[in-house]
Short mmCIF file of C-alpha atoms in Angstrom, two decimals:
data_model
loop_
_atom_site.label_atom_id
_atom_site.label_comp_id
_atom_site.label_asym_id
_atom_site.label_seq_id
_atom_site.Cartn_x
_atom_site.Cartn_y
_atom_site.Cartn_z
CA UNK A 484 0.00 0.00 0.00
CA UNK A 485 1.47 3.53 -1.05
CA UNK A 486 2.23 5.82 2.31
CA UNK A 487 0.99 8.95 1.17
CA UNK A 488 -2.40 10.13 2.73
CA UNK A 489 -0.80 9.27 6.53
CA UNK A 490 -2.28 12.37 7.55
CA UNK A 491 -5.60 10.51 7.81
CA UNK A 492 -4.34 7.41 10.29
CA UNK A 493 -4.55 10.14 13.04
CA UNK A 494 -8.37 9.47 14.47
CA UNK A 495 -7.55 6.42 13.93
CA UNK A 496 -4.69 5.73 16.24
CA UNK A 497 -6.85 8.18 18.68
CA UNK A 498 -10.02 5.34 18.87
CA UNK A 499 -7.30 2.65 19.15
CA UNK A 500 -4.98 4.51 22.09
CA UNK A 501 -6.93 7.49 23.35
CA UNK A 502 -4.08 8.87 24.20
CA UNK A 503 -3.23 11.88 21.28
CA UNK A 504 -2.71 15.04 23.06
CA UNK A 505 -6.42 16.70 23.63
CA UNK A 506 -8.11 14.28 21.09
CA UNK A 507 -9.69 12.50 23.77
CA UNK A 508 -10.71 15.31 25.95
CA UNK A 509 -8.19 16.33 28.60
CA UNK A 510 -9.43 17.94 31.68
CA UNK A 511 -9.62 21.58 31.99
CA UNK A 512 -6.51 21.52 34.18
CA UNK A 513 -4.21 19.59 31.08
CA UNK A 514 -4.86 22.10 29.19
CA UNK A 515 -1.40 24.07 28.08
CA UNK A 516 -1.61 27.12 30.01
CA UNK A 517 -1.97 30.32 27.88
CA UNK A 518 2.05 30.84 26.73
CA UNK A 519 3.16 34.32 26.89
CA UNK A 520 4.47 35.97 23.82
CA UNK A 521 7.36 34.09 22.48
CA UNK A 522 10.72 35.58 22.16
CA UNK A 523 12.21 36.79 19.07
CA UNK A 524 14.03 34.11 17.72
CA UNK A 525 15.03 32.98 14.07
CA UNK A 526 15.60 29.55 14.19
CA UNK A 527 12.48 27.58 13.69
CA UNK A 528 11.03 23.74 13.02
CA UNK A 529 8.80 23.21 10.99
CA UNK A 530 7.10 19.60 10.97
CA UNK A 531 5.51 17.82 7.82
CA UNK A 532 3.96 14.39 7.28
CA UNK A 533 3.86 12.17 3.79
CA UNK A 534 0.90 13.27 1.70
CA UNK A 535 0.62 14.33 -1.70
CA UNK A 536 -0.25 17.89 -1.39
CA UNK A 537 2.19 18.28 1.51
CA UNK A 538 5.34 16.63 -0.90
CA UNK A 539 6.21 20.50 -2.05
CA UNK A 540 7.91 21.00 1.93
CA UNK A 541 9.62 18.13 0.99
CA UNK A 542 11.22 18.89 -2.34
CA UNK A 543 11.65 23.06 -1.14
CA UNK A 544 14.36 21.44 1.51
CA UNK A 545 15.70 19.14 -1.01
CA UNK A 546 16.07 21.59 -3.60
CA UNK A 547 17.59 24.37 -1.92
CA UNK A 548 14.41 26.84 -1.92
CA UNK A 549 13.81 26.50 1.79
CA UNK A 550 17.39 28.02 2.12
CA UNK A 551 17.26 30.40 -0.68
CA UNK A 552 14.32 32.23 1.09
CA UNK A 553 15.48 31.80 4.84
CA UNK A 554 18.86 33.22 3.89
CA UNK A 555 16.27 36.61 1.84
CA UNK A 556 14.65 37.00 5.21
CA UNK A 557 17.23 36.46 7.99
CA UNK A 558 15.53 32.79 9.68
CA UNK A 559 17.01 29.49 9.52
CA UNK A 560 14.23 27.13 8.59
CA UNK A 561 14.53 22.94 9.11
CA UNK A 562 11.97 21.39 7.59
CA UNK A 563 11.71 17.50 9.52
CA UNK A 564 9.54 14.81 8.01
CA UNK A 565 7.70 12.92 11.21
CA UNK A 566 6.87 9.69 10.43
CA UNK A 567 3.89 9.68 12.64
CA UNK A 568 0.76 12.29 11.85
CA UNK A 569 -0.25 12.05 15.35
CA UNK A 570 3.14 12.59 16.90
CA UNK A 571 3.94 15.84 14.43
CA UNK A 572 0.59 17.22 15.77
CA UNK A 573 1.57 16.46 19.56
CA UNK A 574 5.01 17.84 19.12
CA UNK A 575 3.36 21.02 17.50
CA UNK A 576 0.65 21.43 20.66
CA UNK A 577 3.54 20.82 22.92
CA UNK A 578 6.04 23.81 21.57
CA UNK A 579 8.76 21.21 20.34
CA UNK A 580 7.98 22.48 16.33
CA UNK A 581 6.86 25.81 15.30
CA UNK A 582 4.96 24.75 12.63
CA UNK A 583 3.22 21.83 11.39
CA UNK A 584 1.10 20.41 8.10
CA UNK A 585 -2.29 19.23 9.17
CA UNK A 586 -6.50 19.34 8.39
CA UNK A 587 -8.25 22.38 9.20
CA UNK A 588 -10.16 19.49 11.42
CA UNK A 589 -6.89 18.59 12.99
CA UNK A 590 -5.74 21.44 13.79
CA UNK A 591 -9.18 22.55 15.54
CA UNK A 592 -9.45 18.88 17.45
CA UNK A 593 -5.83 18.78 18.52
CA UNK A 594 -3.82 21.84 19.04
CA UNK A 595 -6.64 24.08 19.44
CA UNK A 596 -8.32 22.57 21.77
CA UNK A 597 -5.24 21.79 24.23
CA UNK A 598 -4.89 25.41 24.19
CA UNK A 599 -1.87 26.12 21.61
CA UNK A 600 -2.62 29.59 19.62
CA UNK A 601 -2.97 28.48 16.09
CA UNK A 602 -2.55 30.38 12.68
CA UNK A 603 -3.14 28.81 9.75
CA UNK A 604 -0.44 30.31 7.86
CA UNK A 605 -2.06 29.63 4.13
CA UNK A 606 -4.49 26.91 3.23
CA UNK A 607 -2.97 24.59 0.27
CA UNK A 608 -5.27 22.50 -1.21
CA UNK A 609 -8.73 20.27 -0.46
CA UNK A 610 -9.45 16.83 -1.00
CA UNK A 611 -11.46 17.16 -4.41
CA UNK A 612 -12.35 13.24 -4.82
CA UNK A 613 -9.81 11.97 -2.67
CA UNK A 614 -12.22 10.35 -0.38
CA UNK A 615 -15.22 8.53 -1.31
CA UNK A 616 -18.42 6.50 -0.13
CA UNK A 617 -18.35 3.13 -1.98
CA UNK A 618 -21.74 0.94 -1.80
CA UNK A 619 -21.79 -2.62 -2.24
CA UNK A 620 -24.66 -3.49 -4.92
CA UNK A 621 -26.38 -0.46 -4.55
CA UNK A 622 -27.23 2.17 -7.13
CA UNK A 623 -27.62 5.25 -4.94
CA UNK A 624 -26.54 7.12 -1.73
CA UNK A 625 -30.04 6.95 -0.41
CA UNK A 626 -29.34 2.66 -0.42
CA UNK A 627 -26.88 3.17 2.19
CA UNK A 628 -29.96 3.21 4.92
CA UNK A 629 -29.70 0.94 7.35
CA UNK A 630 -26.59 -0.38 6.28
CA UNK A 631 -23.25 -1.33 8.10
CA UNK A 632 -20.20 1.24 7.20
CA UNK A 633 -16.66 0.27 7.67
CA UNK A 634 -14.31 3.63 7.90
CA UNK A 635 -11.91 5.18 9.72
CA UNK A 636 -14.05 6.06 12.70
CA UNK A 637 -13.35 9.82 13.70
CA UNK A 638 -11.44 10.83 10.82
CA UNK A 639 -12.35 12.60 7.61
CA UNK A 640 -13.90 9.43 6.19
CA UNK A 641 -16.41 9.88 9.00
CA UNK A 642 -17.28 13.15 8.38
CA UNK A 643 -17.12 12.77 4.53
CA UNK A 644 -20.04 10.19 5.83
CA UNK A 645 -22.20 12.30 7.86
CA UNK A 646 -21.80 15.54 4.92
CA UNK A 647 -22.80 12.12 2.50
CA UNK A 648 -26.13 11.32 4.23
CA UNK A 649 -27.20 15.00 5.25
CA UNK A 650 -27.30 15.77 1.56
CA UNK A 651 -29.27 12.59 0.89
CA UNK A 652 -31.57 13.62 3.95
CA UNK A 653 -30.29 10.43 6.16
CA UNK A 654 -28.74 10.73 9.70
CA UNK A 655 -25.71 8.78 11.25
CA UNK A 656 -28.42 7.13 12.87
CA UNK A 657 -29.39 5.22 9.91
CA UNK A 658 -26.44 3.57 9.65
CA UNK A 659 -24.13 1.41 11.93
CA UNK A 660 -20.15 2.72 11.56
CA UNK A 661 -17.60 -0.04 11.81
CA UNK A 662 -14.31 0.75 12.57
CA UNK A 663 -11.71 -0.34 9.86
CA UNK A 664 -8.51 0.57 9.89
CA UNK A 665 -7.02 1.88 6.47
CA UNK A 666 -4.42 -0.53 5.86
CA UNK A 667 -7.45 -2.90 6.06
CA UNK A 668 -10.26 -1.26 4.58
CA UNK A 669 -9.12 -2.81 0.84
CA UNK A 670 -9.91 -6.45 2.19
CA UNK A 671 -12.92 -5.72 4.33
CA UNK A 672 -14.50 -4.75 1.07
CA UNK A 673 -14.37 -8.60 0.03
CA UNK A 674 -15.93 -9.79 3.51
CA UNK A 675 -19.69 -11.11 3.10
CA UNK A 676 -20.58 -8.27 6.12
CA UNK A 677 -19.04 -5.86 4.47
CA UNK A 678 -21.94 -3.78 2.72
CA UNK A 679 -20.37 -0.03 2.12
CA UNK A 680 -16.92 1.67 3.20
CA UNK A 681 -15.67 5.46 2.97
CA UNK A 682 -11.72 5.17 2.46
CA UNK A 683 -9.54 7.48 0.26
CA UNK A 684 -6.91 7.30 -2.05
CA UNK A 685 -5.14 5.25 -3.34
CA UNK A 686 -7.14 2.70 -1.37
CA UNK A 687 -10.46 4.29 -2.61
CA UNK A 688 -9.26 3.79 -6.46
CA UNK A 689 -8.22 -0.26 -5.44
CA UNK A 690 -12.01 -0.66 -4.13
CA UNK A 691 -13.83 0.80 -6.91
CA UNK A 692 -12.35 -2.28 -9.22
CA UNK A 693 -13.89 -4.64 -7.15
CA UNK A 694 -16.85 -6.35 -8.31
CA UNK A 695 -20.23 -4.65 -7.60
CA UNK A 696 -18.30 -1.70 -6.25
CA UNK A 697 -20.30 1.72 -7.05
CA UNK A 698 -19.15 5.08 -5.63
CA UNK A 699 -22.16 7.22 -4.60
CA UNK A 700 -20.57 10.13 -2.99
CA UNK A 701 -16.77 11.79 -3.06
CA UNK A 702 -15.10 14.71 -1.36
CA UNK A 703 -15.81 16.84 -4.94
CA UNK A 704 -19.21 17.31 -3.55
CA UNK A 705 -18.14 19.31 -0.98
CA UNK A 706 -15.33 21.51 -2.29
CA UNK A 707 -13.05 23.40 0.26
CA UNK A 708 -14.30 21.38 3.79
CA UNK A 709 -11.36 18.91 3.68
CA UNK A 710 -8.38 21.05 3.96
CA UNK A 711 -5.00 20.64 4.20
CA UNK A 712 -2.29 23.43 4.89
CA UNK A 713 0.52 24.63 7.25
CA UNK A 714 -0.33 25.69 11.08
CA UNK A 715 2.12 27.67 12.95
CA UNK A 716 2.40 28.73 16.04
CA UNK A 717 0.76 32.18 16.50
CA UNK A 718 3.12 33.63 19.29
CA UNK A 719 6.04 32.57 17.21
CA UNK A 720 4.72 34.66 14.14
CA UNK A 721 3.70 37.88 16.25
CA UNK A 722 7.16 37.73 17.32
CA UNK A 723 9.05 37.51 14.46
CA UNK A 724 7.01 38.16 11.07
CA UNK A 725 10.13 37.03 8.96
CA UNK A 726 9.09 33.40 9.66
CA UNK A 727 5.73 33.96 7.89
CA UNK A 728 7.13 35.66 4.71
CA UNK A 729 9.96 33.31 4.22
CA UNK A 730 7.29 30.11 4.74
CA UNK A 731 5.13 31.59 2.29
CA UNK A 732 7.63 32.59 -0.26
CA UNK A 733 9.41 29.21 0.09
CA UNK A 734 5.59 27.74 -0.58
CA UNK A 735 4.65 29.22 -3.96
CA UNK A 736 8.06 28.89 -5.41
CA UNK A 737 7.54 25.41 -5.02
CA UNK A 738 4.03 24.95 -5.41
CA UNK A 739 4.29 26.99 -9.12
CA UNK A 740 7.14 23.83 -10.06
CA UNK A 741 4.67 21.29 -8.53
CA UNK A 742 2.21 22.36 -11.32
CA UNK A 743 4.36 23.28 -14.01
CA UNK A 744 4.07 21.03 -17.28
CA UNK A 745 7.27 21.59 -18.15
CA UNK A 746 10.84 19.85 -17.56
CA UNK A 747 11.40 21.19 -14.58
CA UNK A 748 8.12 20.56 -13.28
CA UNK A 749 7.79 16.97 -14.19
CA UNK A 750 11.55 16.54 -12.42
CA UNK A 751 10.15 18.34 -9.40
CA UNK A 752 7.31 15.69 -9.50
CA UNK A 753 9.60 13.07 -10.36
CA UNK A 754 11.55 13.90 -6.88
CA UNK A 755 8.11 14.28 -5.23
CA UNK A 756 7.09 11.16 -5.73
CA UNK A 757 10.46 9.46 -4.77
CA UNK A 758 10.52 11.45 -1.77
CA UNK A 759 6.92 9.70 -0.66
CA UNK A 760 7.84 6.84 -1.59
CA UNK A 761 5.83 6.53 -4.85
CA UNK A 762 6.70 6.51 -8.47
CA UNK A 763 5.90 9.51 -11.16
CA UNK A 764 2.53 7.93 -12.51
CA UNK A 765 0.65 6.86 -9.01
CA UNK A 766 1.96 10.58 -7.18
CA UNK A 767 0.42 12.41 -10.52
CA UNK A 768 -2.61 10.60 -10.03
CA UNK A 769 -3.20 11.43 -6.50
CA UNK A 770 -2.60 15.32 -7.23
CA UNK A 771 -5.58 15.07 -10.02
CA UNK A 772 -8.18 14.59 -6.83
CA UNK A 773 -5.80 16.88 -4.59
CA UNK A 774 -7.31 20.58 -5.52
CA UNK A 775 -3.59 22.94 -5.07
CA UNK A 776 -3.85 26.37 -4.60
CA UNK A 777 -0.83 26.81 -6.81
CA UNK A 778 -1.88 30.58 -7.33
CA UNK A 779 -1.40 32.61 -3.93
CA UNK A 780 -4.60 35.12 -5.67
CA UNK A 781 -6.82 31.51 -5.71
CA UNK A 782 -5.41 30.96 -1.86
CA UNK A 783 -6.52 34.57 -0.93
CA UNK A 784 -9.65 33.59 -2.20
CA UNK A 785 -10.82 30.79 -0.73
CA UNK A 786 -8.88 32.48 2.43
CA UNK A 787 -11.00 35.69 2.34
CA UNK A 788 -14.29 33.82 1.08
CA UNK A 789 -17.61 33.38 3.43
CA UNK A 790 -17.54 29.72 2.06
CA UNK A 791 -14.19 29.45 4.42
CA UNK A 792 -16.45 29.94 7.63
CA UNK A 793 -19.35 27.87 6.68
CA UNK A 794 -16.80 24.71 6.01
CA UNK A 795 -15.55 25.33 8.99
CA UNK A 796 -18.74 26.23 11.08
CA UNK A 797 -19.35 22.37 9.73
CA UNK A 798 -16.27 21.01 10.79
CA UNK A 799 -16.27 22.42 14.15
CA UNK A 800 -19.83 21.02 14.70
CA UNK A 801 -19.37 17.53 13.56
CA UNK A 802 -16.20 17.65 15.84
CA UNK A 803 -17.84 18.84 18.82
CA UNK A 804 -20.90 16.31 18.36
CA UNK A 805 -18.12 13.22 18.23
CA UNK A 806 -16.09 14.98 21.56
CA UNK A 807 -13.51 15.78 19.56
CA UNK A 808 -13.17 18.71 21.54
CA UNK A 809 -12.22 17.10 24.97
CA UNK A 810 -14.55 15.82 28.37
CA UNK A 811 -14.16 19.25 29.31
CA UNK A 812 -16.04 21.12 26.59
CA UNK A 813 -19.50 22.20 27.01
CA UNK A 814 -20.37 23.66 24.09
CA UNK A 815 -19.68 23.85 20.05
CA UNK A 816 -18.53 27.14 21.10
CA UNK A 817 -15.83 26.76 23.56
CA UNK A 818 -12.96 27.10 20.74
CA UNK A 819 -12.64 30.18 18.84
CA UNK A 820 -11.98 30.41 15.27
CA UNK A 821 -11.21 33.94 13.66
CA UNK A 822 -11.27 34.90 10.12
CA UNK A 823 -10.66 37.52 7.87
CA UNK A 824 -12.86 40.69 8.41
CA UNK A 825 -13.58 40.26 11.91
CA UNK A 826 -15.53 36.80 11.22
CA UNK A 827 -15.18 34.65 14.26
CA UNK A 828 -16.79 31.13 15.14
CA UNK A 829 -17.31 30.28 18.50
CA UNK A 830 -16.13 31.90 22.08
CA UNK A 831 -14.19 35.47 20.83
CA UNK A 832 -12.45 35.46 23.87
CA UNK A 833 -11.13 32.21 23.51
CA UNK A 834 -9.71 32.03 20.10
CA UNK A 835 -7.07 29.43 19.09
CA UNK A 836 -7.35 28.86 15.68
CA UNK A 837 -7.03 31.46 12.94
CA UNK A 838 -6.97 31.76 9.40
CA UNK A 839 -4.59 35.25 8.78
CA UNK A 840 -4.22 36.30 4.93
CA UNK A 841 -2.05 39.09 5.88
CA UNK A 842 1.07 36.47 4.22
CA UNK A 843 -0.95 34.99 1.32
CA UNK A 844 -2.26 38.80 0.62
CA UNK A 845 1.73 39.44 0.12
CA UNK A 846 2.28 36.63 -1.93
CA UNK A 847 -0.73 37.50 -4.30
CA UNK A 848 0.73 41.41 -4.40
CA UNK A 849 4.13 40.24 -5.19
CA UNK A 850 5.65 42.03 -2.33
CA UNK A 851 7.79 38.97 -0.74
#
């Protein structure tokens, strides 16, 4: 099975341990206590997992890019592949990396609610058909009623299932979940139970050759909820905006050769893929369903865009509902999540996750 798409084994490993930082709701007196401004520094970590749309970090370092714009504005920048999702996201929460690639419902269900001060430095692509509800002999979403569903339980897949039967006007409560794990969820689809799955690539694309395999519903459907981008820690940018301009300049370089159908671009893909341990035709594939925000205008966008906090509004409620946001929380509201033009979800005096533009709008003025 190809590694890429780790980032999704982390609710996974969270219903097998319970023991992620904050994923399985620490008391109020876990929580980190609220940091106080962190010095100026300009040496920084920044974490990243394998996963197609996160392969760009990757190459940048490899290539020389990360250095090229650390050495324009002053930083030293170490980019360190963690082999673990859940263990980049704990070391993140817990100060030991400044910056980290995860979900928008990761970064809400992990380091925002164990108190870290979260910016989402720029949002770099969705999952546009990356993830997918598969039916066993069944024509339509509306035959998944009262059927069994094996999936990751508390990961995307789960809430690529409940967005699935809300639009067909079905609950979670007309279905049973089972949880699969997704180095397994290729062979459940053969056992005689087995009567529908949510997985995503590339074990999505194995299932839908299997016989009687019909996909009623994919992450296309809901464009921009699934996102994927680079957190940092807010103190850490407040006190030295350098960090922020070098990330996002290092970013688009990259991201513009990621796209490019050119030489250059297919070697930078080429590398890519070897880097994830992949080949050139398989890593290509996976970017056709992975929706980049190669242009820093399109990020601004979707950054700057009411859509942004109605995804998220979403997110944050499905999380809450599944206690995603700790033992502790009372409310969908507890966690504060700002946005551009004053927008903010939940408790304002509580905010730990924000989306800030102010890089991306740079970027997209060609003032880095």
């Amino acid at each position: 099975m190809s590694v890429l798409f780790t980032r999704k084994r982390f609710m996974a490993a969270m219903v097998a341990s319970c023991l992620a930082l904050a994923s399985c709701g620490p008391k109020p007196a876990e929580k980190a206590p609220a940091a106080p401004a962190a010095a100026a520094k300009t040496s920084y970590k920044i974490g990243w997992t394998i996963y197609a749309g996160w392969m760009p970090w990757a190459y940048a370092q490899q290539s020389g890019i990360v250095k090229k714009w650390a050495d324009k504005y002053g930083v030293d920048i170490q980019l360190v592949q963690i082999n673990d999702y859940v263990e980049s996201l704990n070391q993140f929460s817990a100060g030991k990396l400044d910056g980290v690639t995860a979900t928008n419902m990761d970064a809400l269900t992990v380091p925002a609610a164990a108190g870290k001060d979260t910016t989402v430095l720029m949002i770099g692509d969705y999952s546009n058909g990356n993830d997918g509800v598969i039916l066993k002999n069944g024509a339509t979403l509306a035959d998944i009623k009262g059927r069994p569903v094996n999936l990751v339980e508390l990961s995307v897949s789960h809430y690529l299932l409940a967005r699935a039967l809300e639009t067909a006007g079905l609950k979670m409560a007309d279905v049973k979940t089972v949880n699969t794990s997704d180095a397994d969820i290729v062979a459940a689809y053969n056992a005689a139970d087995t009567k529908a799955l949510v997985t995503w690539n590339p074990q999505l694309s194995e299932v839908k050759k299997a016989p009687g395999a019909t996909e009623v519903f994919d992450s296309s459907k809901i464009p921009g909820e699934i996102l994927d981008g680079l957190m940092v820690s807010t103190d850490a940018l407040k006190a030295n905006p350098n960090l922020g301009k070098a990330l996002t300049g290092i970013w688009y370089e990259t991201l513009a050769l990621t796209v490019a159908q050119t030489p250059e671009g297919k070697a930078a893909r080429e590398a890519m893929a070897k880097l994830s341990g992949s080949d050139l035709a398989s890593f290509e594939s996976q970017l056709k369903t992975t929706y980049l925000y190669a242009d820093p205008k399109a990020a601004l966008a979707a950054t700057v865009s009411p859509g942004l906090v109605t995804a998220n509004d979403r997110v944050r409620k499905f999380s809450f509902s599944m206690g995603l946001f700790g033992q502790s929380a009372k409310s969908v509201d507890d966690i504060g999540i700002s946005f551009p033009g004053g927008k903010t979800l939940g408790d304002p005096a509580n905010v730990k996750l924000r989306f800030d533009p102010t890089y991306v709008q740079q970027a997209a003025d060609g003032k880095l």
